[in-house]
PDB file of C-alpha atoms and ligand atoms in Angstrom:
ATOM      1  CA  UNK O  11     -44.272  45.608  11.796  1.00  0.00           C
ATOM      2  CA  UNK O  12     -42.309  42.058  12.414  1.00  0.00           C
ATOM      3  CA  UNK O  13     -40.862  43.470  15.885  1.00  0.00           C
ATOM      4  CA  UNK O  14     -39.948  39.868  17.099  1.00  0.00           C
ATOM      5  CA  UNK O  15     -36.483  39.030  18.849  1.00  0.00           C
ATOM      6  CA  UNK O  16     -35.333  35.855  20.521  1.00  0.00           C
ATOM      7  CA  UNK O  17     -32.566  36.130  23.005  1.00  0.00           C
ATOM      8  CA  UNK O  18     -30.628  32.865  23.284  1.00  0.00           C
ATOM      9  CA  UNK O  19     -28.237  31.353  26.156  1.00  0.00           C
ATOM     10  CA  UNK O  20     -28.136  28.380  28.391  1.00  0.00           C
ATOM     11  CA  UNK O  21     -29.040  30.346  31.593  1.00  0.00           C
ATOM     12  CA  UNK O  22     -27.557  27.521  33.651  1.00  0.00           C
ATOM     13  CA  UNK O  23     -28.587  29.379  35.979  1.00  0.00           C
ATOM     14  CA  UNK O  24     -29.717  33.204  34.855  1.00  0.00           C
ATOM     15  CA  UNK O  25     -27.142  35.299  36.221  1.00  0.00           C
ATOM     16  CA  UNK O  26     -27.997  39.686  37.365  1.00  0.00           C
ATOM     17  CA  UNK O  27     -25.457  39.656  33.940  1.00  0.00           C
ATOM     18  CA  UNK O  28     -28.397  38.093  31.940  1.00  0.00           C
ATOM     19  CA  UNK O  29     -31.566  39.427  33.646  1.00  0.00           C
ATOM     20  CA  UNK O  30     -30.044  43.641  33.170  1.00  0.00           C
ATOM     21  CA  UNK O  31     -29.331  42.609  29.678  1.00  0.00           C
ATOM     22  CA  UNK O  32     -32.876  41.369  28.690  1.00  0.00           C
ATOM     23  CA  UNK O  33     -34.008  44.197  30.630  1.00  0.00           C
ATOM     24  CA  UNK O  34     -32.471  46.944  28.545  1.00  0.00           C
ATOM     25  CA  UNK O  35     -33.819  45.035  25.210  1.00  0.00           C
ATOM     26  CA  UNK O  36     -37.559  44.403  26.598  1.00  0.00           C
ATOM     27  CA  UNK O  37     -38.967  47.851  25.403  1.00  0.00           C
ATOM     28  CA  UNK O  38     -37.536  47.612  22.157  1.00  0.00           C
ATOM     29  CA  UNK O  39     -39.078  44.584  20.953  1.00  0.00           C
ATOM     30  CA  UNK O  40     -43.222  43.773  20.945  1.00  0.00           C
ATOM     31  CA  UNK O  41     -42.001  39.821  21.591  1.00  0.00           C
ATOM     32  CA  UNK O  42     -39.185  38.207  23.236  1.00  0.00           C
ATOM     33  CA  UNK O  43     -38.156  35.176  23.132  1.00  0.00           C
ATOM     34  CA  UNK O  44     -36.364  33.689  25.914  1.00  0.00           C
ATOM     35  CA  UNK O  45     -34.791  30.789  24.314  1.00  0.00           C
ATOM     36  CA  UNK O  46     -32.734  28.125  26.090  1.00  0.00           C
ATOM     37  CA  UNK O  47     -30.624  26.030  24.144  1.00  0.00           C
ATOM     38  CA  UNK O  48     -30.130  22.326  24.188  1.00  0.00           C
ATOM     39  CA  UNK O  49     -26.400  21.451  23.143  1.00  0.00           C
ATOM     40  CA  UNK O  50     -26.030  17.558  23.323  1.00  0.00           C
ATOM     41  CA  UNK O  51     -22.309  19.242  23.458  1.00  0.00           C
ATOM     42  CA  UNK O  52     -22.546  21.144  26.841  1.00  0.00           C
ATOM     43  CA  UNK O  53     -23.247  19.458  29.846  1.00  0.00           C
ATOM     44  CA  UNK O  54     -26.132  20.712  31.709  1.00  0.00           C
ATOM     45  CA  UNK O  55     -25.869  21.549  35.513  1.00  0.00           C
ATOM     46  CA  UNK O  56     -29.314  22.907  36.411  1.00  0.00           C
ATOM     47  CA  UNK O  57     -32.013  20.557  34.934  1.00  0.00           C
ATOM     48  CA  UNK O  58     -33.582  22.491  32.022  1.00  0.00           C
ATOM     49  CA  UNK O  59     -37.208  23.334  33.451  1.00  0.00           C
ATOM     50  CA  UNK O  60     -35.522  24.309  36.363  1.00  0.00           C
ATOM     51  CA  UNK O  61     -34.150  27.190  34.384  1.00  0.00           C
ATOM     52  CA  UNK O  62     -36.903  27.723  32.379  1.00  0.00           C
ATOM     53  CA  UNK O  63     -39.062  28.066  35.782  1.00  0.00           C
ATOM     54  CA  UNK O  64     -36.613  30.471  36.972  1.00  0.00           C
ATOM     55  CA  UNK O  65     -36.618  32.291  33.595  1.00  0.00           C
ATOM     56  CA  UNK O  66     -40.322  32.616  34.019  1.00  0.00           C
ATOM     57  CA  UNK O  67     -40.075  34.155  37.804  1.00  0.00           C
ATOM     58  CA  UNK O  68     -37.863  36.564  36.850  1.00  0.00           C
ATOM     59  CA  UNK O  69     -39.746  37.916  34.173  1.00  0.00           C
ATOM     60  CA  UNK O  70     -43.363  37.290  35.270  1.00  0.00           C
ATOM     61  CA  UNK O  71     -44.140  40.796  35.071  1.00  0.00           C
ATOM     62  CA  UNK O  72     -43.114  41.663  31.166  1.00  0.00           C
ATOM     63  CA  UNK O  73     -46.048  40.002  29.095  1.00  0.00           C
ATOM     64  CA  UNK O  74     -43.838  40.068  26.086  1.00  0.00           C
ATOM     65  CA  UNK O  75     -41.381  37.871  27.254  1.00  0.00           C
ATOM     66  CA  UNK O  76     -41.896  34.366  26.786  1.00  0.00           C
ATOM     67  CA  UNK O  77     -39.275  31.513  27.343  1.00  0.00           C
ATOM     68  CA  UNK O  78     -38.675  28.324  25.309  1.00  0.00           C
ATOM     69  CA  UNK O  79     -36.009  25.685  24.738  1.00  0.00           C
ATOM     70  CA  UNK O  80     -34.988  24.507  21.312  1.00  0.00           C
ATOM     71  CA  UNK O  81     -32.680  21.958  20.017  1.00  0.00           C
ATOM     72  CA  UNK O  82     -30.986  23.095  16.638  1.00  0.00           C
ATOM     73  CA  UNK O  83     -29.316  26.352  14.806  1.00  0.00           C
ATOM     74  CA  UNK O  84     -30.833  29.425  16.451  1.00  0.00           C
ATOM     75  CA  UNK O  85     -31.632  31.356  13.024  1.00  0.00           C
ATOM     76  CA  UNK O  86     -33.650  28.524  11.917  1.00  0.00           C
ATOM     77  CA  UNK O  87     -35.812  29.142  15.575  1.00  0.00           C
ATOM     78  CA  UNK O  88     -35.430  32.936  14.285  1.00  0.00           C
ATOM     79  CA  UNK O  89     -37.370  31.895  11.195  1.00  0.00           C
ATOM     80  CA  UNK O  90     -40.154  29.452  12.870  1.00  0.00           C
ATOM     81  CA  UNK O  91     -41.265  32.112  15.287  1.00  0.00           C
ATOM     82  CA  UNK O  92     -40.829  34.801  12.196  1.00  0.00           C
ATOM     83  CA  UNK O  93     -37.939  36.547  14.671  1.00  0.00           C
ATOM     84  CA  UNK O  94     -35.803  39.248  13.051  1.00  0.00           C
ATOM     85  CA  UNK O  95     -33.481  40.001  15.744  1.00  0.00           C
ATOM     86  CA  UNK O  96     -31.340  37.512  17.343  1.00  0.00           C
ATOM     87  CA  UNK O  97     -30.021  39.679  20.838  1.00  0.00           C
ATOM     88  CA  UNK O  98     -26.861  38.713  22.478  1.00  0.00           C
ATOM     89  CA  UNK O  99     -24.832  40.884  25.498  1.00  0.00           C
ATOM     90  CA  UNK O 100     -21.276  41.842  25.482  1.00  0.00           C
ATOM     91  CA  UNK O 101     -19.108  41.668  28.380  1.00  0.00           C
ATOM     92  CA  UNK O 102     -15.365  41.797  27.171  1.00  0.00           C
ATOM     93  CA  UNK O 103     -13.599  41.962  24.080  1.00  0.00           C
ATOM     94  CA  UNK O 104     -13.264  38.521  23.736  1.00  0.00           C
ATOM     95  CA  UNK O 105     -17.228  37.994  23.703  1.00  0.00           C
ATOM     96  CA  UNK O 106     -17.017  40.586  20.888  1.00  0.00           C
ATOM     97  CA  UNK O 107     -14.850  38.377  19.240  1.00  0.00           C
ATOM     98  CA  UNK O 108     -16.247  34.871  19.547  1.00  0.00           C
ATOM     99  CA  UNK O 109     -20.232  36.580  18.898  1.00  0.00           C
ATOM    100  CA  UNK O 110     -18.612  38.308  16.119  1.00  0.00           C
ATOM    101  CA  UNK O 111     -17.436  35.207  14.211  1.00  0.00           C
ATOM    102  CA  UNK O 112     -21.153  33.849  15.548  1.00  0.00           C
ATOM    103  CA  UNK O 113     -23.221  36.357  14.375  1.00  0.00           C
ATOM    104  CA  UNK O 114     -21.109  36.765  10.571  1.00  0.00           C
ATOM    105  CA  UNK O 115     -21.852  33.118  10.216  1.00  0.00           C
ATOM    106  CA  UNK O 116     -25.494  33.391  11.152  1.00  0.00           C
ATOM    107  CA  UNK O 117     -26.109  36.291   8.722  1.00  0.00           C
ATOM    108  CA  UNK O 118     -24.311  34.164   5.779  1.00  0.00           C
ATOM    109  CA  UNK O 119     -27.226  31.305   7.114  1.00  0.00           C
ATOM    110  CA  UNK O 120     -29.967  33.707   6.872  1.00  0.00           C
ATOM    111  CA  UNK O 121     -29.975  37.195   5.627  1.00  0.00           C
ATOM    112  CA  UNK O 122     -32.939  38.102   7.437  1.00  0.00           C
ATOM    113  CA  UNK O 123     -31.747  37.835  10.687  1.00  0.00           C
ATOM    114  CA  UNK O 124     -30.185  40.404  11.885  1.00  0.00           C
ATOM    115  CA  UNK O 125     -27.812  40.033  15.664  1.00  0.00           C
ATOM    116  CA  UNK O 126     -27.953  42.737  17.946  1.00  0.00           C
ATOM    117  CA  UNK O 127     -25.922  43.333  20.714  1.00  0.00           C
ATOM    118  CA  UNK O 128     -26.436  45.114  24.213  1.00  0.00           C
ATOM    119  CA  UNK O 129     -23.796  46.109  26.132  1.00  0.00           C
ATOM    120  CA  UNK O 130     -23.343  44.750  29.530  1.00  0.00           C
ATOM    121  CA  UNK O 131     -23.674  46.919  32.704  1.00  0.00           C
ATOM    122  CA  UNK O 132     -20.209  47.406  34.001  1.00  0.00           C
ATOM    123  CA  UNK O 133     -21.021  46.015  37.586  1.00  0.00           C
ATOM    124  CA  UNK O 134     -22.129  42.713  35.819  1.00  0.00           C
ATOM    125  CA  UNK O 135     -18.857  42.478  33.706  1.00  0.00           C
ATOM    126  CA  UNK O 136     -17.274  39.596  35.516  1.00  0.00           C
ATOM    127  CA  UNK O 137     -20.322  37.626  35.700  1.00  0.00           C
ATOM    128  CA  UNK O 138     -20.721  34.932  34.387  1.00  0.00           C
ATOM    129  CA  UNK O 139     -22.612  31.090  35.140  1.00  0.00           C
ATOM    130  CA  UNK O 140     -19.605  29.243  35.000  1.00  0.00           C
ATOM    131  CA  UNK O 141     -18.880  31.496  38.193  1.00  0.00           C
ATOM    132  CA  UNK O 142     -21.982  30.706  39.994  1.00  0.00           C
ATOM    133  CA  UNK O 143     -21.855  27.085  38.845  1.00  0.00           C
ATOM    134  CA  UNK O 144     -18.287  26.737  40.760  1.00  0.00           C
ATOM    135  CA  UNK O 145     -19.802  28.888  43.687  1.00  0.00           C
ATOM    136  CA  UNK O 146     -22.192  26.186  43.961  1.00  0.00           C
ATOM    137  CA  UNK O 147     -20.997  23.077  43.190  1.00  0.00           C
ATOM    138  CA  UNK O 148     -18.285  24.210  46.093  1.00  0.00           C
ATOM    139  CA  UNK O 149     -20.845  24.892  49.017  1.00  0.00           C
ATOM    140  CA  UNK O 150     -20.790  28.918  48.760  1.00  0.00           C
ATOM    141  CA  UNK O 151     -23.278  31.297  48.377  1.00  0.00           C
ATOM    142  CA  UNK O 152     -23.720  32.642  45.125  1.00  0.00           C
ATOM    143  CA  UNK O 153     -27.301  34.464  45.835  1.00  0.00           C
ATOM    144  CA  UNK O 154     -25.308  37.865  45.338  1.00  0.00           C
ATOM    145  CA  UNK O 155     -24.687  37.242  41.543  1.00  0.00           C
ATOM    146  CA  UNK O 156     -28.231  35.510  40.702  1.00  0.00           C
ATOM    147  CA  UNK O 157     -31.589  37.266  40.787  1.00  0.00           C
ATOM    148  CA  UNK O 158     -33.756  37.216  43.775  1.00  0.00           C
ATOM    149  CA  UNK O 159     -36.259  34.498  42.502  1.00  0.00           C
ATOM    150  CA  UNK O 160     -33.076  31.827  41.703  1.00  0.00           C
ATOM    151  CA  UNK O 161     -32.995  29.637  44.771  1.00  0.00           C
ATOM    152  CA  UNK O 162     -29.921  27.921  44.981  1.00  0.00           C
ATOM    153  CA  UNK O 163     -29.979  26.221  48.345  1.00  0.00           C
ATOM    154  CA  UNK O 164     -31.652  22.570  46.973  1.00  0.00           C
ATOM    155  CA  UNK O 165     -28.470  22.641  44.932  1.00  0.00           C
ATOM    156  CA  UNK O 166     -26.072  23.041  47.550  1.00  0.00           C
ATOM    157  CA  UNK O 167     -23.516  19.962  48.078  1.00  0.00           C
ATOM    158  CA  UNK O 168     -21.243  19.390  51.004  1.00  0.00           C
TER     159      UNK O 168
HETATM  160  P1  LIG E  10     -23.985  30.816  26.078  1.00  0.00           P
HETATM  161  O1  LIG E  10     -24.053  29.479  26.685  1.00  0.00           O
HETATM  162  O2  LIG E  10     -24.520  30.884  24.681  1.00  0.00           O
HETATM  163  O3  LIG E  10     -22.707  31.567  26.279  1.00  0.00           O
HETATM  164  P2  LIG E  10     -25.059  32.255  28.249  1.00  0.00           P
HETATM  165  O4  LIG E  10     -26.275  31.771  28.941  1.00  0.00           O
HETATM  166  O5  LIG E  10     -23.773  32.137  28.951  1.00  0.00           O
HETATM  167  O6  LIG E  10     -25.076  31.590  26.848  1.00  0.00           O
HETATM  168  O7  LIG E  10     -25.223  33.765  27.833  1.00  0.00           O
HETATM  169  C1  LIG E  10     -26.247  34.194  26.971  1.00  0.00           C
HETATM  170  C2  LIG E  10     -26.020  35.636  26.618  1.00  0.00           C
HETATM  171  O8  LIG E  10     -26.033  36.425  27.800  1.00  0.00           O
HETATM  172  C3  LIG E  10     -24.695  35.922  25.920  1.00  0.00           C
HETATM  173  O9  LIG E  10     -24.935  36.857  24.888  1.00  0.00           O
HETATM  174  C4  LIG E  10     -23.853  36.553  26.974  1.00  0.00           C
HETATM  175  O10 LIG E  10     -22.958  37.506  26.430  1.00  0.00           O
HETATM  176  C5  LIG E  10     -24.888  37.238  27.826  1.00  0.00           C
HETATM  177  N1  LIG E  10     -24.389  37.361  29.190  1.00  0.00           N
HETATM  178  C6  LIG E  10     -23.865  36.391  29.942  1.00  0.00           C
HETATM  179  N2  LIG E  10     -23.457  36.866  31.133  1.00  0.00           N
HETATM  180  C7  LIG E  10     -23.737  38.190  31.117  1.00  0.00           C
HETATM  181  C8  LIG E  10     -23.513  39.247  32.031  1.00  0.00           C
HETATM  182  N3  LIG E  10     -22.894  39.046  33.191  1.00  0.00           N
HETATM  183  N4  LIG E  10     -23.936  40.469  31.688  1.00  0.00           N
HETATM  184  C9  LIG E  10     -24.532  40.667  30.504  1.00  0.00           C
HETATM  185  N5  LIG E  10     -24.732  39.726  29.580  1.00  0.00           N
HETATM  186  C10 LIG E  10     -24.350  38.497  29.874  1.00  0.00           C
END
């Protein structure tokens, strides 16, 4: 059975939001993708193998998991790596809305692929990387809100 799902994001950086969500979908799937997306739209703040290395700490211990970047639409990576399930988490109503209007569109650009959504853990709601980005880019400490194998320090300014 084609039991193949690709989970994409930017991860700039993984967040605890992120790493519970792929958690809760890792059992259900015999493959997942970890896929980061490159957006010539949305500026980068963490170089990309730097998230794809941390991507690959925090989930060194699930054999299934495997994490990639790809430039493009993300049901056309669905159909390369024969993926049927496209997983995304919701935080808030608005997420519903915006991967709502994502995922109708995706179905209309392949059939086959079908989006399912986890729901995030309620601690994790207001989570997000833009958060940890700011924390950052300011000098805090945002090593509460990532997981333990994200080391921020190198990144500190100020
Ligand atoms: P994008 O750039 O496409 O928004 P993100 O890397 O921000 O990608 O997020 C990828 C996915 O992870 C999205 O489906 C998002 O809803 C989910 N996600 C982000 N933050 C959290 C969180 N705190 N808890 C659970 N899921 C989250």
């Amino acid at each position: 059975m084609n039991n193949i799902a690709v989970f994409p994001g930017s991860f700039d950086p993984i967040t605890k939001g992120h790493e519970s969500v792929i958690k809760m979908a890792i059992p259900l799937f015999n493959k997942l993708y970890i896929a980061i997306g490159l957006n010539a739209e949305k500026k980068e703040f963490f170089p990309v193998e730097q998230r794809m290395e941390w991507l690959r700490q925090v989930f060194k211990d699930f054999p299934s998991v495997e994490i990639i970047k790809y430039t493009g639409l993300t049901v056309d990576l669905c159909k390369k790596l024969d993926a049927r399930y496209l997983l995304r988490g919701l935080r808030t109503s608005a997420d519903f809305e915006f991967e709502r209007s994502i995922g109708q569109t995706n179905r209309k650009l392949n059939p086959d692929v079908e989006t399912v959504f986890f729901l995030t853990a309620s601690e994790y709601t207001s989570l997000n990387s833009s958060i940890v980005r700011d924390i950052v880019r300011h000098g805090g400490d945002a090593s509460a809100f990532v997981p333990e194998a994200v080391d921020l320090s190198q990144y500190k300014s100020g």
